[in-house]
CSV table of C-alpha atoms in Angstrom, one decimal:
chain,number,residue,atom,x,y,z
A,18,MET,CA,29.0,-162.8,-68.2
A,19,SER,CA,25.3,-161.7,-68.2
A,20,LEU,CA,25.9,-159.2,-65.4
A,21,HIS,CA,28.9,-157.7,-67.2
A,22,PHE,CA,26.8,-157.4,-70.4
A,23,ARG,CA,24.0,-155.8,-68.6
A,24,CYS,CA,26.3,-153.2,-67.0
A,25,VAL,CA,27.8,-152.3,-70.3
A,26,SER,CA,24.4,-151.9,-71.9
A,27,LEU,CA,23.2,-149.7,-69.0
A,28,PHE,CA,26.2,-147.5,-69.3
A,29,VAL,CA,25.8,-147.0,-73.1
A,30,MET,CA,22.1,-146.3,-72.7
A,31,GLY,CA,22.9,-143.7,-70.1
A,32,LEU,CA,25.4,-142.0,-72.4
A,33,LEU,CA,22.7,-141.7,-75.0
A,34,LEU,CA,20.0,-140.3,-72.7
A,35,CYS,CA,21.6,-136.8,-72.4
A,36,GLU,CA,24.1,-136.9,-75.2
A,37,PHE,CA,22.2,-134.1,-77.0
A,38,GLY,CA,21.6,-132.0,-73.9
A,39,CYS,CA,19.3,-132.5,-70.9
A,40,ALA,CA,16.1,-130.5,-70.6
A,41,VAL,CA,16.0,-127.3,-68.7
A,42,CYS,CA,13.5,-127.9,-65.8
A,43,THR,CA,12.8,-127.3,-62.1
A,44,LEU,CA,12.2,-129.7,-59.3
A,45,GLY,CA,8.8,-131.5,-59.1
A,46,ALA,CA,6.0,-130.8,-56.6
A,47,ALA,CA,7.2,-130.1,-53.1
A,48,PRO,CA,6.8,-132.8,-50.5
A,49,SER,CA,3.5,-132.9,-48.5
A,50,PRO,CA,3.7,-131.3,-45.0
A,51,ARG,CA,4.5,-133.7,-42.3
A,52,ASN,CA,4.3,-133.7,-38.5
A,53,PRO,CA,7.5,-132.5,-36.8
A,54,ILE,CA,9.8,-135.2,-35.5
A,55,ALA,CA,10.8,-134.8,-31.8
A,56,GLY,CA,14.4,-134.4,-31.0
A,57,ALA,CA,16.3,-135.3,-27.8
A,58,ALA,CA,14.0,-136.0,-24.9
A,59,SER,CA,16.6,-135.5,-22.2
A,60,ILE,CA,20.2,-134.5,-21.5
A,61,MET,CA,22.5,-137.3,-22.7
A,62,SER,CA,26.2,-138.3,-22.3
A,63,TRP,CA,28.8,-140.2,-24.2
A,64,SER,CA,29.0,-144.0,-23.6
A,65,LYS,CA,32.1,-145.9,-22.8
A,66,PRO,CA,34.1,-146.4,-26.0
A,67,GLN,CA,34.2,-149.9,-27.5
A,68,ARG,CA,36.2,-151.5,-30.3
A,69,LEU,CA,34.2,-151.5,-33.5
A,70,SER,CA,36.5,-153.6,-35.7
A,71,THR,CA,38.5,-156.7,-35.1
A,72,GLY,CA,40.9,-155.9,-37.9
A,73,PRO,CA,44.3,-154.7,-36.8
A,74,SER,CA,45.0,-152.4,-39.7
A,75,LEU,CA,42.4,-149.9,-40.9
A,76,SER,CA,42.2,-147.6,-43.9
A,77,TRP,CA,40.6,-144.5,-42.4
A,78,GLU,CA,39.6,-142.7,-45.6
A,79,HIS,CA,36.9,-145.3,-46.2
A,80,THR,CA,35.2,-145.1,-42.8
A,81,ARG,CA,31.6,-143.7,-43.0
A,82,VAL,CA,28.8,-143.4,-40.5
A,83,ALA,CA,25.0,-142.9,-41.1
A,84,ALA,CA,22.0,-143.0,-38.8
A,85,GLY,CA,18.2,-143.3,-39.3
A,86,PRO,CA,15.4,-143.8,-36.7
A,87,SER,CA,16.0,-143.6,-33.0
A,88,GLY,CA,18.6,-146.1,-31.9
A,89,SER,CA,19.9,-146.9,-35.3
A,90,ALA,CA,23.4,-146.4,-36.7
A,91,PHE,CA,25.5,-147.9,-39.5
A,92,ALA,CA,29.3,-147.9,-40.1
A,93,ILE,CA,31.4,-149.0,-43.0
A,94,PHE,CA,35.1,-149.3,-42.8
A,95,ALA,CA,38.1,-151.0,-44.5
A,96,HIS,CA,41.0,-153.0,-43.3
A,97,VAL,CA,43.6,-155.3,-44.9
A,98,THR,CA,42.4,-158.9,-45.3
A,99,THR,CA,44.4,-162.0,-46.1
A,100,GLN,CA,41.4,-164.0,-47.3
A,101,ASN,CA,43.1,-164.3,-50.7
A,102,ALA,CA,46.6,-164.7,-49.4
A,103,PRO,CA,49.2,-163.9,-50.6
A,104,HIS,CA,47.3,-161.2,-52.4
A,105,ASP,CA,46.4,-159.0,-49.5
A,106,TYR,CA,43.9,-156.2,-50.3
A,107,THR,CA,41.9,-153.6,-48.4
A,108,ALA,CA,38.3,-154.8,-48.2
A,109,LEU,CA,35.1,-153.1,-47.1
A,110,TYR,CA,33.1,-154.2,-44.0
A,111,ALA,CA,29.9,-153.0,-42.4
A,112,SER,CA,28.6,-153.0,-38.8
A,113,ARG,CA,25.2,-152.0,-37.4
A,114,TYR,CA,24.2,-150.7,-34.0
A,115,THR,CA,21.2,-152.5,-32.3
A,116,ALA,CA,19.5,-150.5,-29.6
A,117,THR,CA,17.8,-153.5,-28.0
A,118,SER,CA,21.2,-155.0,-26.9
A,119,ASP,CA,23.2,-151.7,-27.0
A,120,THR,CA,25.8,-153.5,-29.1
A,121,TRP,CA,27.3,-153.4,-32.6
A,122,THR,CA,26.9,-156.4,-34.9
A,123,PRO,CA,30.1,-158.3,-35.9
A,124,GLU,CA,31.7,-156.8,-39.0
A,125,GLN,CA,30.3,-158.2,-42.3
A,126,PRO,CA,32.1,-158.1,-45.6
A,127,LEU,CA,30.3,-156.2,-48.3
A,128,GLN,CA,32.4,-157.0,-51.3
A,129,SER,CA,31.5,-160.1,-53.4
A,130,GLN,CA,34.9,-160.4,-55.1
A,131,PRO,CA,38.4,-159.5,-54.1
A,132,GLY,CA,39.8,-156.1,-55.0
A,133,ASN,CA,41.5,-153.2,-53.3
A,134,LEU,CA,39.0,-150.6,-52.1
A,135,LEU,CA,39.4,-147.1,-53.5
A,136,ARG,CA,36.4,-145.1,-52.5
A,137,SER,CA,33.3,-145.5,-50.3
A,138,SER,CA,30.0,-143.7,-49.5
A,139,LEU,CA,27.2,-144.4,-47.1
A,140,ALA,CA,23.6,-143.0,-46.5
A,141,ALA,CA,20.5,-144.0,-44.6
A,142,ASP,CA,16.8,-143.1,-44.6
A,143,GLU,CA,14.3,-142.4,-41.9
A,144,GLN,CA,12.9,-146.0,-41.9
A,145,GLY,CA,16.3,-147.6,-41.0
A,146,ASN,CA,17.3,-148.7,-44.6
A,147,ALA,CA,20.8,-147.9,-45.7
A,148,MET,CA,22.9,-147.9,-48.9
A,149,ALA,CA,26.6,-148.3,-49.4
A,150,VAL,CA,28.4,-147.6,-52.7
A,151,TRP,CA,32.1,-148.2,-53.3
A,152,LEU,CA,34.8,-148.2,-55.9
A,153,GLN,CA,37.1,-151.2,-56.0
A,154,GLN,CA,39.8,-152.7,-58.2
A,155,THR,CA,38.7,-155.7,-60.3
A,156,PRO,CA,40.5,-157.6,-63.1
A,157,ALA,CA,38.5,-155.5,-65.6
A,158,GLY,CA,39.4,-152.2,-64.0
A,159,ASN,CA,38.1,-149.8,-61.3
A,160,THR,CA,34.4,-150.6,-60.8
A,161,PHE,CA,31.5,-149.3,-58.7
A,162,PHE,CA,29.4,-151.6,-56.6
A,163,ALA,CA,26.5,-151.1,-54.2
A,164,SER,CA,24.8,-153.0,-51.4
A,165,HIS,CA,21.4,-152.1,-49.8
A,166,PHE,CA,20.5,-152.8,-46.2
A,167,SER,CA,16.8,-153.6,-45.6
A,168,ALA,CA,15.3,-152.7,-42.3
A,169,ALA,CA,12.6,-155.3,-42.9
A,170,THR,CA,15.0,-158.2,-43.2
A,171,GLY,CA,18.0,-156.9,-41.3
A,172,GLN,CA,20.3,-157.9,-44.1
A,173,TRP,CA,22.7,-156.4,-46.6
A,174,SER,CA,22.1,-157.3,-50.2
A,175,LEU,CA,24.7,-159.0,-52.3
A,176,ALA,CA,27.1,-156.5,-53.9
A,177,LEU,CA,25.7,-155.3,-57.2
A,178,GLN,CA,28.0,-154.0,-60.0
A,179,LEU,CA,26.7,-150.6,-61.0
A,180,THR,CA,28.8,-149.6,-64.0
A,181,PHE,CA,31.3,-150.6,-66.6
A,182,PRO,CA,34.8,-150.1,-65.2
A,183,VAL,CA,35.9,-146.5,-65.1
A,184,ASP,CA,39.2,-145.0,-66.4
A,185,ASP,CA,40.3,-143.3,-63.2
A,186,ILE,CA,39.6,-143.0,-59.5
A,187,PRO,CA,36.5,-140.6,-59.5
A,188,THR,CA,35.3,-138.4,-56.7
A,189,MET,CA,31.8,-139.5,-55.7
A,190,ARG,CA,28.8,-138.8,-53.5
A,191,LEU,CA,25.8,-140.9,-52.4
A,192,ALA,CA,22.6,-139.2,-51.0
A,193,MET,CA,19.4,-140.7,-49.7
A,194,SER,CA,15.9,-139.2,-49.3
A,195,PRO,CA,13.9,-139.6,-46.0
A,196,THR,CA,11.8,-142.3,-47.8
A,197,GLY,CA,14.7,-144.3,-49.2
A,198,ASP,CA,15.2,-143.1,-52.8
A,199,ALA,CA,18.9,-142.4,-53.6
A,200,VAL,CA,21.1,-140.6,-56.0
A,201,PHE,CA,24.7,-141.6,-56.7
A,202,VAL,CA,26.9,-139.0,-58.4
A,203,TRP,CA,30.5,-139.3,-59.5
A,204,THR,CA,33.0,-137.4,-61.7
A,205,THR,CA,35.3,-139.3,-64.1
A,206,LEU,CA,37.7,-138.9,-67.0
A,207,CYS,CA,36.0,-140.9,-69.7
A,208,LYS,CA,38.5,-142.4,-72.2
A,209,THR,CA,37.6,-145.9,-73.1
A,210,LEU,CA,34.0,-145.2,-74.1
A,211,CYS,CA,34.4,-141.5,-75.1
A,212,LYS,CA,36.1,-140.3,-78.3
A,213,PRO,CA,37.4,-137.7,-77.8
A,214,VAL,CA,38.2,-138.0,-74.1
A,215,GLU,CA,35.6,-136.2,-71.9
A,216,HIS,CA,35.3,-135.1,-68.3
A,217,ARG,CA,31.9,-136.4,-67.2
A,218,VAL,CA,29.6,-135.9,-64.2
A,219,MET,CA,27.5,-139.1,-64.0
A,220,ALA,CA,24.4,-139.9,-62.0
A,221,MET,CA,22.3,-142.9,-61.2
A,222,ARG,CA,19.1,-143.2,-59.2
A,223,TYR,CA,17.8,-145.8,-56.8
A,224,GLY,CA,14.0,-146.2,-56.3
A,225,ALA,CA,12.8,-147.4,-52.9
A,226,ALA,CA,9.4,-148.5,-54.3
A,227,SER,CA,11.0,-151.0,-56.7
A,228,ASN,CA,14.1,-151.7,-54.6
A,229,ARG,CA,16.4,-151.3,-57.5
A,230,TRP,CA,18.5,-148.9,-59.4
A,231,VAL,CA,15.9,-147.5,-61.8
A,232,GLN,CA,18.0,-145.5,-64.2
A,233,PRO,CA,21.3,-146.2,-66.1
A,234,PRO,CA,24.2,-143.7,-65.7
A,235,VAL,CA,23.3,-140.3,-67.1
A,236,PRO,CA,25.9,-137.5,-67.8
A,237,LEU,CA,24.9,-134.2,-66.2
A,238,ASN,CA,27.5,-131.7,-67.4
A,239,THR,CA,27.2,-130.0,-70.7
A,240,ALA,CA,30.8,-128.8,-71.0
A,241,ARG,CA,33.1,-131.8,-70.8
A,242,ASP,CA,36.5,-130.5,-71.9
A,243,THR,CA,37.6,-129.4,-68.3
A,244,PRO,CA,38.0,-131.5,-65.2
A,245,SER,CA,35.1,-131.9,-62.8
A,246,LEU,CA,35.4,-132.9,-59.1
A,247,TRP,CA,33.7,-133.2,-55.7
A,248,PRO,CA,30.0,-133.8,-56.4
A,249,ALA,CA,27.3,-133.0,-53.7
A,250,ALA,CA,23.6,-134.1,-53.7
A,251,ALA,CA,20.4,-133.8,-51.7
A,252,LEU,CA,16.9,-135.3,-52.2
A,253,ASP,CA,13.4,-134.6,-50.9
A,254,ALA,CA,10.8,-137.1,-49.8
A,255,ASN,CA,9.4,-137.3,-53.4
A,256,GLY,CA,12.7,-138.3,-54.9
A,257,SER,CA,13.5,-134.9,-56.6
A,258,ALA,CA,17.2,-134.1,-56.3
A,259,LEU,CA,19.7,-131.2,-56.5
A,260,VAL,CA,23.2,-132.0,-57.5
A,261,GLN,CA,26.3,-129.8,-57.6
A,262,TRP,CA,30.0,-130.2,-58.5
A,263,GLN,CA,33.2,-128.2,-59.1
A,264,GLN,CA,34.3,-127.7,-62.7
A,265,ALA,CA,36.8,-125.4,-64.4
A,266,ASP,CA,35.8,-123.1,-67.2
A,267,ALA,CA,37.7,-122.5,-70.4
A,268,ARG,CA,40.2,-120.3,-68.5
A,269,GLY,CA,40.8,-122.9,-65.9
A,270,THR,CA,38.9,-121.1,-63.1
A,271,GLN,CA,36.9,-123.4,-60.9
A,272,ALA,CA,33.2,-122.8,-60.6
A,273,ILE,CA,30.2,-124.5,-59.0
A,274,HIS,CA,27.8,-126.1,-61.4
A,275,GLY,CA,24.4,-127.6,-60.6
A,276,SER,CA,21.7,-129.8,-62.0
A,277,ALA,CA,18.4,-131.1,-60.7
A,278,TYR,CA,16.2,-134.2,-61.1
A,279,ASN,CA,12.4,-133.6,-61.4
A,280,ALA,CA,10.7,-136.7,-59.9
A,281,ASP,CA,7.3,-135.8,-61.5
A,282,LYS,CA,8.7,-135.8,-65.0
A,283,PHE,CA,11.5,-138.4,-64.5
A,284,GLN,CA,13.8,-135.9,-66.0
A,285,TRP,CA,17.3,-134.5,-65.3
A,286,CYS,CA,17.7,-130.7,-65.9
A,287,GLY,CA,20.4,-129.0,-67.8
A,288,ASP,CA,23.3,-127.8,-65.8
A,289,SER,CA,24.1,-124.2,-64.9
A,290,ILE,CA,26.7,-122.2,-63.0
A,291,LEU,CA,25.7,-121.4,-59.4
A,292,SER,CA,28.8,-119.6,-58.1
A,293,ARG,CA,29.4,-115.9,-58.7
A,294,SER,CA,31.2,-115.4,-62.0
A,295,ASN,CA,32.7,-112.0,-61.0
A,296,TYR,CA,34.6,-113.7,-58.1
A,297,GLY,CA,37.6,-116.1,-58.2
A,298,ALA,CA,37.7,-119.9,-58.0
A,299,ALA,CA,34.8,-121.7,-56.3
A,300,THR,CA,35.4,-125.3,-55.0
A,301,THR,CA,34.1,-128.3,-53.0
A,302,PRO,CA,30.3,-127.6,-52.7
A,303,ALA,CA,28.0,-129.0,-50.0
A,304,ILE,CA,24.2,-129.1,-50.0
A,305,ALA,CA,21.4,-130.1,-47.7
A,306,MET,CA,17.6,-130.0,-48.0
A,307,ASP,CA,14.7,-129.6,-45.5
A,308,ALA,CA,11.4,-131.5,-45.3
A,309,ALA,CA,9.6,-128.8,-47.4
A,310,GLY,CA,12.2,-129.2,-50.2
A,311,ASN,CA,14.1,-126.0,-49.6
A,312,ALA,CA,17.9,-126.4,-49.9
A,313,LEU,CA,21.0,-124.6,-48.8
A,314,ALA,CA,24.4,-124.9,-50.5
A,315,VAL,CA,27.8,-123.6,-49.4
A,316,TRP,CA,31.2,-123.5,-51.0
A,317,PRO,CA,34.5,-121.7,-50.7
A,318,GLN,CA,35.2,-118.9,-53.2
A,319,HIS,CA,38.1,-116.6,-53.8
A,320,VAL,CA,37.7,-112.8,-54.0
A,321,ALA,CA,40.1,-110.0,-54.5
A,322,THR,CA,40.2,-107.3,-51.8
A,323,LEU,CA,40.3,-103.5,-52.5
A,324,THR,CA,44.1,-103.7,-52.0
A,325,GLY,CA,44.4,-106.4,-54.6
A,326,LYS,CA,45.1,-109.3,-52.2
A,327,LEU,CA,43.3,-112.6,-52.7
A,328,MET,CA,41.2,-114.0,-49.9
A,329,GLN,CA,38.9,-117.0,-49.6
A,330,GLY,CA,35.6,-117.0,-47.8
A,331,ILE,CA,32.4,-119.1,-47.7
A,332,ASP,CA,29.5,-118.3,-50.1
A,333,ALA,CA,25.9,-119.7,-49.6
A,334,ARG,CA,22.9,-120.0,-51.8
A,335,ARG,CA,19.4,-121.0,-51.0
A,336,TYR,CA,17.0,-122.9,-53.2
A,337,ASP,CA,13.4,-121.7,-52.6
A,338,ARG,CA,10.9,-124.5,-53.3
A,339,GLU,CA,7.9,-122.3,-53.5
A,340,SER,CA,9.3,-120.4,-56.5
A,341,ASN,CA,11.5,-123.3,-57.6
A,342,THR,CA,14.5,-120.9,-58.0
A,343,TRP,CA,17.9,-120.3,-56.6
A,344,GLN,CA,18.2,-117.1,-54.6
A,345,PRO,CA,21.3,-114.9,-55.1
A,346,ALA,CA,24.6,-116.1,-53.6
A,347,GLU,CA,25.8,-114.3,-50.5
A,348,ARG,CA,29.0,-114.3,-48.5
A,349,ILE,CA,28.5,-115.7,-45.1
A,350,ASP,CA,32.0,-115.6,-43.7
A,351,SER,CA,35.5,-114.3,-44.4
A,352,HIS,CA,38.5,-113.2,-42.5
A,353,ILE,CA,39.5,-109.9,-44.0
A,354,SER,CA,42.1,-109.1,-41.3
A,355,ASP,CA,44.5,-111.9,-42.2
A,356,TYR,CA,43.2,-112.9,-45.7
A,357,GLY,CA,42.9,-116.5,-44.5
A,358,GLY,CA,41.1,-119.3,-46.2
A,359,MET,CA,38.1,-121.6,-45.5
A,360,PHE,CA,38.2,-125.1,-46.7
A,361,ASN,CA,36.0,-128.3,-47.0
A,362,PRO,CA,32.7,-126.9,-45.9
A,363,SER,CA,29.8,-129.1,-44.8
A,364,ILE,CA,26.1,-128.2,-44.1
A,365,VAL,CA,23.3,-129.9,-42.2
A,366,ILE,CA,19.6,-128.9,-41.9
A,367,ALA,CA,17.0,-129.3,-39.1
A,368,THR,CA,14.4,-130.7,-41.5
A,369,ASN,CA,11.5,-129.7,-39.3
A,370,THR,CA,12.3,-126.0,-39.4
A,371,GLY,CA,14.8,-125.4,-42.2
A,372,ASP,CA,17.4,-124.0,-39.7
A,373,ALA,CA,20.9,-125.0,-40.8
A,374,LEU,CA,24.4,-125.2,-39.6
A,375,ALA,CA,27.4,-124.8,-41.9
A,376,GLY,CA,31.0,-125.6,-40.8
A,377,TRP,CA,34.5,-125.5,-42.3
A,378,LEU,CA,38.2,-125.5,-41.6
A,379,TYR,CA,39.7,-122.1,-41.3
A,380,LEU,CA,43.4,-121.5,-41.9
A,381,PRO,CA,44.9,-118.0,-41.4
A,382,HIS,CA,47.5,-116.6,-43.7
A,383,PRO,CA,50.4,-116.2,-43.3
A,384,PRO,CA,51.6,-119.0,-41.0
A,385,PRO,CA,51.8,-120.3,-38.4
A,386,LEU,CA,48.8,-122.4,-39.4
A,387,THR,CA,46.6,-122.5,-36.4
A,388,GLY,CA,43.5,-124.0,-38.0
A,389,ALA,CA,40.1,-123.7,-36.4
A,390,ALA,CA,36.8,-125.5,-36.7
A,391,GLU,CA,34.1,-122.9,-37.1
A,392,GLY,CA,30.8,-122.2,-38.9
A,393,ARG,CA,27.7,-120.2,-39.3
A,394,VAL,CA,24.0,-120.7,-38.3
A,395,TYR,CA,21.1,-120.1,-40.6
A,396,LEU,CA,17.7,-119.1,-39.2
A,397,ALA,CA,14.9,-120.1,-41.6
A,398,SER,CA,12.3,-117.9,-39.9
A,399,LYS,CA,14.3,-114.8,-40.7
A,400,GLU,CA,15.8,-116.2,-43.9
A,401,GLU,CA,19.2,-115.0,-42.8
A,402,TRP,CA,22.6,-116.2,-41.4
A,403,ASP,CA,23.1,-115.6,-37.7
A,404,ILE,CA,25.8,-116.5,-35.1
A,405,ARG,CA,29.2,-117.8,-35.9
A,406,PRO,CA,30.0,-120.8,-33.6
A,407,ARG,CA,33.7,-121.8,-33.0
A,408,PHE,CA,33.5,-125.5,-32.2
A,409,ASP,CA,37.1,-126.0,-31.0
A,410,ARG,CA,37.0,-123.2,-28.4
A,411,SER,CA,38.1,-124.1,-24.9
A,412,VAL,CA,36.0,-123.0,-21.9
A,413,ASP,CA,39.2,-121.8,-20.2
A,414,PRO,CA,39.4,-118.0,-20.8
A,415,ASN,CA,43.2,-118.1,-20.2
A,416,ASN,CA,43.7,-120.8,-22.9
A,417,PRO,CA,41.0,-120.4,-25.6
A,418,ARG,CA,42.5,-123.2,-27.7
A,419,LEU,CA,42.1,-126.8,-26.9
A,420,GLY,CA,45.7,-127.6,-27.5
A,421,GLY,CA,46.2,-128.3,-31.1
A,422,THR,CA,45.6,-127.2,-34.7
A,423,VAL,CA,42.4,-128.6,-36.3
A,424,LEU,CA,43.3,-131.0,-39.0
A,425,GLY,CA,42.2,-130.7,-42.7
A,426,GLY,CA,38.7,-131.8,-43.6
A,427,TYR,CA,36.9,-131.0,-40.4
A,428,PRO,CA,34.5,-130.3,-38.7
A,429,VAL,CA,32.0,-133.2,-39.5
A,430,LEU,CA,28.5,-132.0,-38.7
A,431,ALA,CA,25.2,-133.9,-38.1
A,432,SER,CA,21.6,-132.7,-37.2
A,433,ASP,CA,18.3,-134.3,-36.3
A,434,PRO,CA,15.0,-132.9,-37.6
A,435,ALA,CA,14.4,-130.9,-34.5
A,436,GLY,CA,17.7,-129.1,-34.6
A,437,ASP,CA,19.8,-131.0,-32.1
A,438,GLN,CA,23.3,-130.9,-33.7
A,439,VAL,CA,26.8,-132.3,-33.1
A,440,ALA,CA,30.2,-131.3,-34.5
A,441,PHE,CA,33.2,-133.7,-34.6
A,442,TRP,CA,36.8,-132.7,-35.3
A,443,ALA,CA,40.4,-134.0,-34.9
A,444,GLN,CA,43.5,-131.9,-33.9
A,445,SER,CA,47.2,-132.0,-34.4
A,446,ASP,CA,47.8,-132.9,-30.8
A,447,HIS,CA,46.3,-136.3,-31.6
A,448,THR,CA,43.0,-135.7,-29.9
A,449,ALA,CA,39.4,-135.8,-31.2
A,450,TRP,CA,36.5,-133.9,-29.9
A,451,ALA,CA,32.7,-133.6,-30.1
A,452,SER,CA,30.5,-130.6,-29.2
A,453,TYR,CA,26.7,-131.1,-28.9
A,454,GLN,CA,23.9,-128.6,-29.1
A,455,TYR,CA,20.3,-129.1,-27.8
A,456,ALA,CA,17.9,-127.1,-29.8
A,457,PRO,CA,17.3,-124.3,-29.2
A,458,GLY,CA,20.6,-123.3,-27.6
A,459,ASN,CA,24.3,-123.0,-27.9
A,460,PHE,CA,26.9,-125.7,-28.4
A,461,ARG,CA,28.1,-127.3,-25.2
A,462,ALA,CA,31.7,-127.4,-24.1
A,463,PRO,CA,33.8,-129.7,-26.3
A,464,GLU,CA,34.3,-133.3,-25.0
A,465,PRO,CA,37.3,-135.5,-25.9
A,466,LEU,CA,36.6,-138.9,-27.4
A,467,ARG,CA,39.2,-141.6,-26.9
A,468,SER,CA,39.5,-145.1,-25.5
A,469,ALA,CA,41.8,-144.1,-22.7
A,470,PRO,CA,43.8,-141.0,-21.5
A,471,GLY,CA,46.8,-140.5,-23.8
A,472,ALA,CA,45.3,-142.5,-26.7
A,473,VAL,CA,46.6,-141.2,-30.1
A,474,VAL,CA,43.6,-140.3,-32.2
A,475,GLY,CA,44.0,-139.8,-35.9
A,476,ALA,CA,40.6,-138.9,-37.3
A,477,ILE,CA,36.9,-138.9,-36.3
A,478,THR,CA,33.5,-138.9,-38.0
A,479,GLY,CA,29.9,-139.4,-36.9
A,480,ALA,CA,26.2,-139.1,-37.4
A,481,ILE,CA,23.0,-138.4,-35.4
A,482,ASP,CA,19.6,-140.3,-35.5
A,483,LEU,CA,16.1,-138.8,-35.7
A,484,ASN,CA,15.8,-138.3,-32.0
A,485,GLY,CA,19.2,-136.8,-31.3
A,486,HIS,CA,21.3,-139.8,-30.4
A,487,ALA,CA,24.8,-139.4,-31.9
A,488,THR,CA,27.4,-141.9,-33.0
A,489,ALA,CA,31.1,-141.1,-33.1
A,490,VAL,CA,33.7,-143.4,-34.8
A,491,TRP,CA,37.4,-142.7,-34.6
A,492,ILE,CA,40.7,-144.3,-35.3
A,493,GLU,CA,43.5,-144.7,-32.8
A,494,THR,CA,47.1,-145.5,-33.5
A,495,ALA,CA,49.2,-147.7,-31.2
A,496,ALA,CA,52.4,-149.8,-31.4
A,497,ASP,CA,50.5,-152.9,-32.6
A,498,GLY,CA,48.6,-151.0,-35.4
A,499,ASP,CA,45.5,-148.9,-35.9
A,500,THR,CA,42.2,-149.7,-34.2
A,501,LEU,CA,38.6,-148.4,-34.7
A,502,TRP,CA,36.5,-147.2,-31.8
A,503,VAL,CA,32.9,-146.1,-31.4
A,504,ALA,CA,30.9,-144.3,-28.7
A,505,ARG,CA,27.2,-143.3,-28.5
A,506,TYR,CA,25.7,-140.1,-27.2
A,507,GLN,CA,22.6,-141.4,-25.5
C-alpha cells in the first residue's frame, strides 16, 4: 500500500512540475576531456554459439543486449512461465556474461510479481552497471518497473514500481550515461489522470550518485492534443540529456520534437520542432552523443520531388556542444531513382572522436521489395557525412546479395569509443548476419550467425563493449519451439 501511494504521489508531482510550461534552456557544462579508450587490440572471431535461455518458448520483441567494460555483456529476454499455473504469462529474465569463466550466468527473473510483459528496455554504463525497465500487466493496470544491476555487488535489485498504471501500451526508451545516470522516456495517452485526455511524453531520471530515481515523471511536450510516439534519448557524462520523439501537428503531419535536460540547473527545457517544416512527415528518431557532449540525430522524412512524387530519405542534425545549439538539418541519403523509402534508422558514435555510423532499412518502390541494410558514415574531423556502407552486400561479384531480403527493423548497430563497429541484421531466407569494422577501415565480409547449418533464424540483436568485443543474441525456430542463442566476437 505504501509503495502504491508513493508512486501515485510521484506521478501527480511530476504532472505539476511542467504543467505551466518547462523553461527554455540549453544543456549544462560540457563534460571534462578524458583520455581516449583503446579499442580492439587484435583481430577477433566469433565464438561457438551457445544456448542462452532454458525456456522453450521465447518472445523475441522483448530481447535486449547491452555491454559496458571489456568482457561485460547483459541480456534480458522473455519466455512463457508456468510458475503461476494455470495462469501462464510471459515473464522477463536476465543473464550476464562473465569473462573470467567465459560463460553466461543462469537466467534470473526480474519481475517481482506475475504479469504479462508488454515492453522492455536495457542500458549499461562504462563501469559495468546496468538498468532494465519494463512494462507489465498488473491487477491495477499496465505498470512500469525497473531493476538496477550493481557491478559492485554483482546483483540485480528488486523490481521497483516507477509509475502509477498507464492507460495504454506506450512506446519507451531507456538511455544511460557513461557514468551511470539514466533517463527513461515514454509516450502515453493519459486518460485516468488527465481531463481532458492528453497525449503525453513523460520522462524520469535516475541518479548514479544516489542510486535512486531522483525525479518524478515530468511531461516534456507542450502540445498534447495529437499522438506522440517513438522516443529517443542520449546523455553525457555529467547527466545532461537530449530527448526526441515523433508527434503529429494540428494537420496530422508527423514531426520530430526535442527537449533537453540541463544537469547544472536540474531543469528540463521546453520542447521544439527539430525536423524541417517545409518537408513531409518525419518519424522514428534516433540519437547518440560523444564524450564531449556533441550529438547526432537521424530520422526518416518525406519530401516531394520536382515531378510531384513523394519519396522518403534520411535527415540528420548535429548538436554542437560548444555553442549549445542544433545545426541545420541536412539530407544524408535518398534514392531518387526509385523513390524508395528508408525506415527505422539507428545511430552509434565513437565517443573518443565523434565519428558516427547511421544505419537503416531501405525498401525500393515499386515492388518487388528487396530490402537492404545500408547506412552512412559521419567524420567528425571534417564535420561531414562520408561513405555509404551496404552491410548486406555479398563478396561474390556475380551474386551481390546474400540470398534474402533484409527484414524490417534492421540493421542493429554498435560502436566502441575507438570506432570499432558492428552491424547485425536478419533476412527473409531465415539467416542472420554480422559485419565488423576495425577502426579505421571498412566493414569486413558479412558472417552468418547460427547454431548449426540450416538453422532457421528469426531475428538478431547485439552490443559491443568498450574494447571492441561484440555480443550477438538471436532466436532460432525449430519443431520443438523457439530457442535463444548467443555468440561472442573476441
